PDB file of C-alpha atoms in Angstrom:
ATOM      1  CA  MET G   1      -0.080   0.051  -0.093  1.00  0.00           C
ATOM      2  CA  LYS G   2       2.774   2.369   0.931  1.00  0.00           C
ATOM      3  CA  LYS G   3       4.641   1.660  -2.351  1.00  0.00           C
ATOM      4  CA  ALA G   4       1.205   2.383  -4.328  1.00  0.00           C
ATOM      5  CA  LEU G   5       0.871   5.581  -2.626  1.00  0.00           C
ATOM      6  CA  ALA G   6       4.555   6.439  -3.094  1.00  0.00           C
ATOM      7  CA  LEU G   7       4.188   5.660  -6.909  1.00  0.00           C
ATOM      8  CA  LEU G   8       1.027   7.652  -6.996  1.00  0.00           C
ATOM      9  CA  PHE G   9       2.683  10.517  -5.285  1.00  0.00           C
ATOM     10  CA  PHE G  10       5.771  10.322  -7.708  1.00  0.00           C
ATOM     11  CA  ILE G  11       3.430  10.326 -10.814  1.00  0.00           C
ATOM     12  CA  SER G  12       1.424  13.317  -9.460  1.00  0.00           C
ATOM     13  CA  ALA G  13       4.535  15.211  -8.730  1.00  0.00           C
ATOM     14  CA  SER G  14       5.985  14.500 -12.189  1.00  0.00           C
ATOM     15  CA  ILE G  15       2.614  15.744 -13.847  1.00  0.00           C
ATOM     16  CA  LEU G  16       2.695  18.954 -11.766  1.00  0.00           C
ATOM     17  CA  ALA G  17       6.341  19.602 -12.708  1.00  0.00           C
ATOM     18  CA  PHE G  18       5.591  18.796 -16.260  1.00  0.00           C
ATOM     19  CA  SER G  19       2.713  21.286 -16.337  1.00  0.00           C
ATOM     20  CA  GLN G  20       4.595  23.847 -14.603  1.00  0.00           C
ATOM     21  CA  ASN G  21       7.530  23.536 -16.901  1.00  0.00           C
ATOM     22  CA  ASP G  22       5.338  23.580 -20.031  1.00  0.00           C
ATOM     23  CA  PHE G  23       2.684  26.215 -19.106  1.00  0.00           C
ATOM     24  CA  SER G  24       4.113  28.459 -16.276  1.00  0.00           C
ATOM     25  CA  ASP G  25       4.513  31.300 -18.925  1.00  0.00           C
ATOM     26  CA  TYR G  26       1.640  30.278 -20.984  1.00  0.00           C
ATOM     27  CA  GLN G  27      -0.680  33.296 -21.942  1.00  0.00           C
ATOM     28  CA  GLY G  28      -3.825  33.069 -24.096  1.00  0.00           C
ATOM     29  CA  LEU G  29      -4.578  35.412 -26.951  1.00  0.00           C
ATOM     30  CA  ARG G  30      -5.098  38.841 -25.939  1.00  0.00           C
ATOM     31  CA  ASN G  31      -6.426  42.137 -27.271  1.00  0.00           C
ATOM     32  CA  SER G  32      -4.100  45.023 -27.709  1.00  0.00           C
ATOM     33  CA  GLY G  33      -3.719  48.360 -29.001  1.00  0.00           C
ATOM     34  CA  THR G  34      -6.475  50.888 -29.825  1.00  0.00           C
ATOM     35  CA  LEU G  35      -9.812  50.540 -31.237  1.00  0.00           C
ATOM     36  CA  ASN G  36     -10.562  51.584 -34.812  1.00  0.00           C
ATOM     37  CA  GLU G  37     -13.711  52.833 -36.815  1.00  0.00           C
ATOM     38  CA  ASP G  38     -15.137  49.186 -36.886  1.00  0.00           C
ATOM     39  CA  PHE G  39     -15.721  49.565 -33.085  1.00  0.00           C
ATOM     40  CA  LEU G  40     -15.953  53.265 -32.596  1.00  0.00           C
ATOM     41  CA  MET G  41     -18.343  54.124 -35.575  1.00  0.00           C
ATOM     42  CA  SER G  42     -22.029  53.741 -34.870  1.00  0.00           C
ATOM     43  CA  SER G  43     -24.087  51.099 -37.000  1.00  0.00           C
ATOM     44  CA  MET G  44     -26.172  53.964 -38.334  1.00  0.00           C
ATOM     45  CA  ASP G  45     -23.183  56.125 -39.543  1.00  0.00           C
ATOM     46  CA  LYS G  46     -21.648  53.145 -41.210  1.00  0.00           C
ATOM     47  CA  PHE G  47     -24.940  52.424 -42.954  1.00  0.00           C
ATOM     48  CA  LEU G  48     -25.262  55.981 -44.048  1.00  0.00           C
ATOM     49  CA  SER G  49     -21.795  56.053 -45.609  1.00  0.00           C
ATOM     50  CA  GLN G  50     -22.463  53.018 -47.463  1.00  0.00           C
ATOM     51  CA  LYS G  51     -25.715  54.218 -48.653  1.00  0.00           C
ATOM     52  CA  ASP G  52     -24.061  57.241 -50.292  1.00  0.00           C
ATOM     53  CA  THR G  53     -22.134  55.002 -52.490  1.00  0.00           C
ATOM     54  CA  ILE G  54     -25.297  53.286 -53.981  1.00  0.00           C
ATOM     55  CA  ASN G  55     -25.597  54.051 -57.767  1.00  0.00           C
ATOM     56  CA  LYS G  56     -29.271  54.745 -57.730  1.00  0.00           C
ATOM     57  CA  ALA G  57     -29.335  55.819 -61.508  1.00  0.00           C
ATOM     58  CA  GLU G  58     -28.704  52.009 -62.225  1.00  0.00           C
ATOM     59  CA  MET G  59     -31.150  50.659 -59.962  1.00  0.00           C
ATOM     60  CA  THR G  60     -35.080  50.103 -59.942  1.00  0.00           C
ATOM     61  CA  ARG G  61     -36.765  51.440 -56.851  1.00  0.00           C
ATOM     62  CA  GLY G  62     -37.206  47.873 -55.632  1.00  0.00           C
ATOM     63  CA  ASP G  63     -33.358  47.192 -55.865  1.00  0.00           C
ATOM     64  CA  GLN G  64     -32.811  50.523 -54.139  1.00  0.00           C
ATOM     65  CA  ARG G  65     -35.113  49.518 -51.335  1.00  0.00           C
ATOM     66  CA  VAL G  66     -33.521  46.041 -51.077  1.00  0.00           C
ATOM     67  CA  THR G  67     -30.042  47.387 -51.190  1.00  0.00           C
ATOM     68  CA  GLU G  68     -30.646  50.054 -48.390  1.00  0.00           C
ATOM     69  CA  GLY G  69     -32.330  47.246 -46.138  1.00  0.00           C
ATOM     70  CA  PHE G  70     -29.465  44.862 -46.907  1.00  0.00           C
ATOM     71  CA  LEU G  71     -26.826  47.466 -45.928  1.00  0.00           C
ATOM     72  CA  LEU G  72     -28.771  48.489 -42.779  1.00  0.00           C
ATOM     73  CA  GLY G  73     -29.379  44.959 -41.687  1.00  0.00           C
ATOM     74  CA  SER G  74     -25.705  43.763 -42.200  1.00  0.00           C
ATOM     75  CA  ASN G  75     -24.086  46.680 -40.506  1.00  0.00           C
ATOM     76  CA  TYR G  76     -26.321  46.123 -37.279  1.00  0.00           C
ATOM     77  CA  GLU G  77     -25.864  42.417 -37.531  1.00  0.00           C
ATOM     78  CA  LEU G  78     -21.920  42.683 -38.074  1.00  0.00           C
ATOM     79  CA  ASP G  79     -21.865  45.138 -35.056  1.00  0.00           C
ATOM     80  CA  ARG G  80     -23.855  43.014 -32.741  1.00  0.00           C
ATOM     81  CA  TYR G  81     -21.267  40.193 -33.468  1.00  0.00           C
ATOM     82  CA  PHE G  82     -18.515  42.526 -32.919  1.00  0.00           C
ATOM     83  CA  PHE G  83     -19.612  43.236 -29.398  1.00  0.00           C
ATOM     84  CA  ASN G  84     -20.428  39.622 -28.499  1.00  0.00           C
ATOM     85  CA  GLY G  85     -17.020  39.242 -26.857  1.00  0.00           C
ATOM     86  CA  ARG G  86     -15.554  36.817 -29.455  1.00  0.00           C
ATOM     87  CA  ILE G  87     -13.596  39.164 -31.738  1.00  0.00           C
ATOM     88  CA  LEU G  88      -9.918  39.694 -31.132  1.00  0.00           C
ATOM     89  CA  ILE G  89      -8.360  42.998 -31.759  1.00  0.00           C
ATOM     90  CA  ASN G  90      -4.606  43.278 -32.548  1.00  0.00           C
ATOM     91  CA  ASP G  91      -3.984  39.649 -31.293  1.00  0.00           C
ATOM     92  CA  GLU G  92      -0.941  37.534 -32.372  1.00  0.00           C
ATOM     93  CA  VAL G  93      -3.076  35.305 -34.716  1.00  0.00           C
ATOM     94  CA  GLY G  94      -4.888  38.179 -36.222  1.00  0.00           C
ATOM     95  CA  ASN G  95      -1.578  40.008 -36.922  1.00  0.00           C
ATOM     96  CA  TYR G  96      -0.284  36.896 -38.630  1.00  0.00           C
ATOM     97  CA  VAL G  97      -3.290  36.508 -40.947  1.00  0.00           C
ATOM     98  CA  ASN G  98      -3.188  40.367 -41.895  1.00  0.00           C
ATOM     99  CA  GLN G  99       0.371  39.664 -42.880  1.00  0.00           C
ATOM    100  CA  VAL G 100      -0.603  36.689 -45.125  1.00  0.00           C
ATOM    101  CA  LEU G 101      -3.287  39.181 -46.685  1.00  0.00           C
ATOM    102  CA  ASP G 102      -0.664  41.785 -47.218  1.00  0.00           C
ATOM    103  CA  GLU G 103       1.600  39.194 -49.106  1.00  0.00           C
ATOM    104  CA  LEU G 104      -1.425  37.995 -51.116  1.00  0.00           C
ATOM    105  CA  LEU G 105      -2.496  41.510 -52.141  1.00  0.00           C
ATOM    106  CA  LYS G 106       0.816  43.147 -52.481  1.00  0.00           C
ATOM    107  CA  ASP G 107       0.035  43.955 -56.137  1.00  0.00           C
ATOM    108  CA  GLU G 108      -3.326  45.535 -55.187  1.00  0.00           C
ATOM    109  CA  PRO G 109      -2.634  48.014 -52.489  1.00  0.00           C
ATOM    110  CA  GLU G 110      -6.055  49.782 -52.921  1.00  0.00           C
ATOM    111  CA  LEU G 111      -7.909  46.799 -52.399  1.00  0.00           C
ATOM    112  CA  ARG G 112      -5.847  45.691 -49.565  1.00  0.00           C
ATOM    113  CA  SER G 113      -6.486  49.072 -47.906  1.00  0.00           C
ATOM    114  CA  GLU G 114     -10.209  48.353 -47.990  1.00  0.00           C
ATOM    115  CA  LEU G 115      -9.974  45.312 -45.905  1.00  0.00           C
ATOM    116  CA  ARG G 116      -9.676  44.400 -42.256  1.00  0.00           C
ATOM    117  CA  VAL G 117      -9.219  40.723 -40.858  1.00  0.00           C
ATOM    118  CA  TYR G 118     -10.440  39.790 -37.366  1.00  0.00           C
ATOM    119  CA  ILE G 119      -9.966  36.573 -35.487  1.00  0.00           C
ATOM    120  CA  SER G 120     -13.139  35.111 -33.860  1.00  0.00           C
ATOM    121  CA  ARG G 121     -13.180  32.936 -30.875  1.00  0.00           C
ATOM    122  CA  ASP G 122     -15.359  30.333 -32.703  1.00  0.00           C
ATOM    123  CA  PRO G 123     -14.696  26.747 -32.845  1.00  0.00           C
ATOM    124  CA  ASN G 124     -16.519  26.330 -36.144  1.00  0.00           C
ATOM    125  CA  VAL G 125     -14.448  25.921 -39.245  1.00  0.00           C
ATOM    126  CA  ASN G 126     -15.330  28.941 -41.259  1.00  0.00           C
ATOM    127  CA  ALA G 127     -14.428  32.243 -42.596  1.00  0.00           C
ATOM    128  CA  LEU G 128     -16.638  34.986 -43.937  1.00  0.00           C
ATOM    129  CA  ALA G 129     -16.504  38.335 -45.688  1.00  0.00           C
ATOM    130  CA  ASN G 130     -18.891  41.339 -45.279  1.00  0.00           C
ATOM    131  CA  ASP G 131     -19.530  43.949 -47.739  1.00  0.00           C
ATOM    132  CA  ARG G 132     -18.016  46.695 -45.464  1.00  0.00           C
ATOM    133  CA  GLY G 133     -14.542  45.063 -45.917  1.00  0.00           C
ATOM    134  CA  VAL G 134     -14.383  43.149 -42.752  1.00  0.00           C
ATOM    135  CA  ILE G 135     -13.063  39.397 -43.219  1.00  0.00           C
ATOM    136  CA  LEU G 136     -13.700  37.062 -39.930  1.00  0.00           C
ATOM    137  CA  VAL G 137     -11.735  33.970 -39.602  1.00  0.00           C
ATOM    138  CA  ASN G 138     -12.627  31.565 -36.799  1.00  0.00           C
ATOM    139  CA  LEU G 139     -10.091  29.950 -34.565  1.00  0.00           C
ATOM    140  CA  GLY G 140     -11.666  26.646 -35.426  1.00  0.00           C
ATOM    141  CA  LEU G 141     -10.388  26.967 -39.114  1.00  0.00           C
ATOM    142  CA  PHE G 142      -6.724  26.576 -37.658  1.00  0.00           C
ATOM    143  CA  ASN G 143      -7.585  22.975 -36.600  1.00  0.00           C
ATOM    144  CA  LYS G 144      -8.101  22.134 -40.226  1.00  0.00           C
ATOM    145  CA  ILE G 145      -5.631  24.083 -42.292  1.00  0.00           C
ATOM    146  CA  ARG G 146      -2.112  22.575 -42.809  1.00  0.00           C
ATOM    147  CA  THR G 147      -0.003  25.242 -44.648  1.00  0.00           C
ATOM    148  CA  GLU G 148       0.117  29.040 -45.030  1.00  0.00           C
ATOM    149  CA  ALA G 149      -0.883  28.617 -48.778  1.00  0.00           C
ATOM    150  CA  GLU G 150      -4.124  27.010 -47.707  1.00  0.00           C
ATOM    151  CA  LEU G 151      -4.787  29.874 -45.416  1.00  0.00           C
ATOM    152  CA  ALA G 152      -4.032  32.266 -48.274  1.00  0.00           C
ATOM    153  CA  PHE G 153      -6.426  30.663 -50.579  1.00  0.00           C
ATOM    154  CA  ILE G 154      -9.259  30.834 -48.058  1.00  0.00           C
ATOM    155  CA  LEU G 155      -8.412  34.524 -47.625  1.00  0.00           C
ATOM    156  CA  ALA G 156      -8.385  34.813 -51.465  1.00  0.00           C
ATOM    157  CA  HIS G 157     -11.925  33.193 -51.781  1.00  0.00           C
ATOM    158  CA  GLU G 158     -13.196  35.653 -49.172  1.00  0.00           C
ATOM    159  CA  VAL G 159     -11.533  38.711 -50.924  1.00  0.00           C
ATOM    160  CA  THR G 160     -13.365  37.720 -53.973  1.00  0.00           C
ATOM    161  CA  HIS G 161     -16.612  37.624 -52.128  1.00  0.00           C
ATOM    162  CA  TYR G 162     -16.039  41.128 -50.961  1.00  0.00           C
ATOM    163  CA  LYS G 163     -14.643  42.477 -54.255  1.00  0.00           C
ATOM    164  CA  LYS G 164     -17.726  41.267 -56.215  1.00  0.00           C
ATOM    165  CA  LYS G 165     -20.372  42.206 -53.547  1.00  0.00           C
ATOM    166  CA  HIS G 166     -21.791  38.432 -53.567  1.00  0.00           C
ATOM    167  CA  ASN G 167     -23.475  39.062 -50.234  1.00  0.00           C
ATOM    168  CA  LEU G 168     -25.683  41.991 -51.756  1.00  0.00           C
ATOM    169  CA  SER G 169     -25.924  40.084 -54.990  1.00  0.00           C
ATOM    170  CA  SER G 170     -27.349  37.081 -53.318  1.00  0.00           C
ATOM    171  CA  THR G 171     -29.837  39.276 -51.391  1.00  0.00           C
ATOM    172  CA  LEU G 172     -30.867  41.077 -54.630  1.00  0.00           C
ATOM    173  CA  ASN G 173     -31.403  37.671 -56.354  1.00  0.00           C
ATOM    174  CA  THR G 174     -33.484  36.208 -53.548  1.00  0.00           C
ATOM    175  CA  TYR G 175     -35.750  39.483 -53.867  1.00  0.00           C
ATOM    176  CA  LYS G 176     -36.131  38.832 -57.591  1.00  0.00           C
ATOM    177  CA  VAL G 177     -36.877  35.298 -57.427  1.00  0.00           C
ATOM    178  CA  THR G 178     -39.631  35.997 -54.572  1.00  0.00           C
ATOM    179  CA  ALA G 179     -41.098  39.007 -56.332  1.00  0.00           C
ATOM    180  CA  THR G 180     -44.524  38.471 -58.240  1.00  0.00           C
ATOM    181  CA  ASN G 181     -43.056  37.432 -61.513  1.00  0.00           C
ATOM    182  CA  GLY G 182     -40.440  35.103 -59.752  1.00  0.00           C
ATOM    183  CA  SER G 183     -42.835  33.244 -57.503  1.00  0.00           C
ATOM    184  CA  GLN G 184     -45.361  32.703 -60.477  1.00  0.00           C
ATOM    185  CA  ALA G 185     -42.321  31.024 -62.140  1.00  0.00           C
ATOM    186  CA  VAL G 186     -41.210  29.094 -59.027  1.00  0.00           C
ATOM    187  CA  ARG G 187     -44.639  28.130 -57.793  1.00  0.00           C
ATOM    188  CA  THR G 188     -43.415  26.000 -54.904  1.00  0.00           C
ATOM    189  CA  LEU G 189     -41.114  26.600 -51.795  1.00  0.00           C
ATOM    190  CA  ASP G 190     -38.771  23.826 -52.972  1.00  0.00           C
ATOM    191  CA  GLY G 191     -38.412  25.407 -56.365  1.00  0.00           C
ATOM    192  CA  LEU G 192     -37.715  28.718 -54.594  1.00  0.00           C
ATOM    193  CA  LEU G 193     -34.984  27.094 -52.294  1.00  0.00           C
ATOM    194  CA  LEU G 194     -33.467  25.266 -55.417  1.00  0.00           C
ATOM    195  CA  ARG G 195     -33.155  28.550 -57.257  1.00  0.00           C
ATOM    196  CA  LYS G 196     -31.584  30.371 -54.369  1.00  0.00           C
ATOM    197  CA  HIS G 197     -29.323  27.633 -53.653  1.00  0.00           C
ATOM    198  CA  SER G 198     -28.154  27.136 -57.337  1.00  0.00           C
ATOM    199  CA  TYR G 199     -27.353  30.957 -57.587  1.00  0.00           C
ATOM    200  CA  ASN G 200     -25.288  30.896 -54.357  1.00  0.00           C
ATOM    201  CA  ARG G 201     -23.395  27.890 -55.498  1.00  0.00           C
ATOM    202  CA  LYS G 202     -22.636  30.032 -58.567  1.00  0.00           C
ATOM    203  CA  LEU G 203     -21.375  32.565 -56.330  1.00  0.00           C
ATOM    204  CA  GLU G 204     -19.011  30.109 -54.531  1.00  0.00           C
ATOM    205  CA  PHE G 205     -17.690  28.736 -57.922  1.00  0.00           C
ATOM    206  CA  VAL G 206     -16.795  32.355 -58.779  1.00  0.00           C
ATOM    207  CA  ALA G 207     -15.104  32.935 -55.412  1.00  0.00           C
ATOM    208  CA  ASP G 208     -13.049  29.505 -55.904  1.00  0.00           C
ATOM    209  CA  SER G 209     -12.094  30.619 -59.413  1.00  0.00           C
ATOM    210  CA  TYR G 210     -11.021  34.057 -58.895  1.00  0.00           C
ATOM    211  CA  GLY G 211      -9.360  33.126 -55.495  1.00  0.00           C
ATOM    212  CA  ALA G 212      -7.343  30.276 -57.430  1.00  0.00           C
ATOM    213  CA  GLN G 213      -6.188  32.950 -59.919  1.00  0.00           C
ATOM    214  CA  LEU G 214      -5.259  35.365 -57.153  1.00  0.00           C
ATOM    215  CA  ILE G 215      -3.241  32.482 -55.659  1.00  0.00           C
ATOM    216  CA  LEU G 216      -1.612  31.731 -58.958  1.00  0.00           C
ATOM    217  CA  ASP G 217      -0.553  35.481 -59.327  1.00  0.00           C
ATOM    218  CA  SER G 218       1.155  35.370 -55.901  1.00  0.00           C
ATOM    219  CA  ASP G 219       4.105  33.622 -54.651  1.00  0.00           C
ATOM    220  CA  TYR G 220       2.143  31.036 -52.842  1.00  0.00           C
ATOM    221  CA  SER G 221       2.244  27.369 -54.022  1.00  0.00           C
TER     222      SER G 221
END
């Protein structure tokens, strides 16, 4: 019994020593620096600044209404996400991902200046781009990617979504499909969902294609 207790004590002490040696100076990801306009500017001001860029001369009244509704909703939704405590600011991982984006867009400085990348404390394997120029990369994504080139391609995919305004395009397509003429053509909910899904898959294909070309034009393998 004494030998068993001694062995248990030795194992426990070894584990404790190992833990102390490995993690005594461990620090998790932390925010640093100062907040920028993504956090300081009100959702309404962000919406109004985007609203001023709408080319109404090339839009129907319906498209104008849908576009304004989309910009208003997306700004409030993104800001709600920004203030839920998951977004990291000037952290080590975010700074690294921004450096990868710097390299990817080194020949497109104007486009690069429009984009900000943030890391989200989210375990899901995902990344997304907002029409405001924000790219969110979930921490869960880093459990799957194996190389920096894979990360660069994911960023290239999201950059394409932003550059071609795919979020707004998808919203306008949904409006057209569900409008009177569209609903008469679709007739069923399944048909509506199929058309929406088909259109969104086309956008994903475009993002893959243009993203791949962006990678080919870069120094990434």
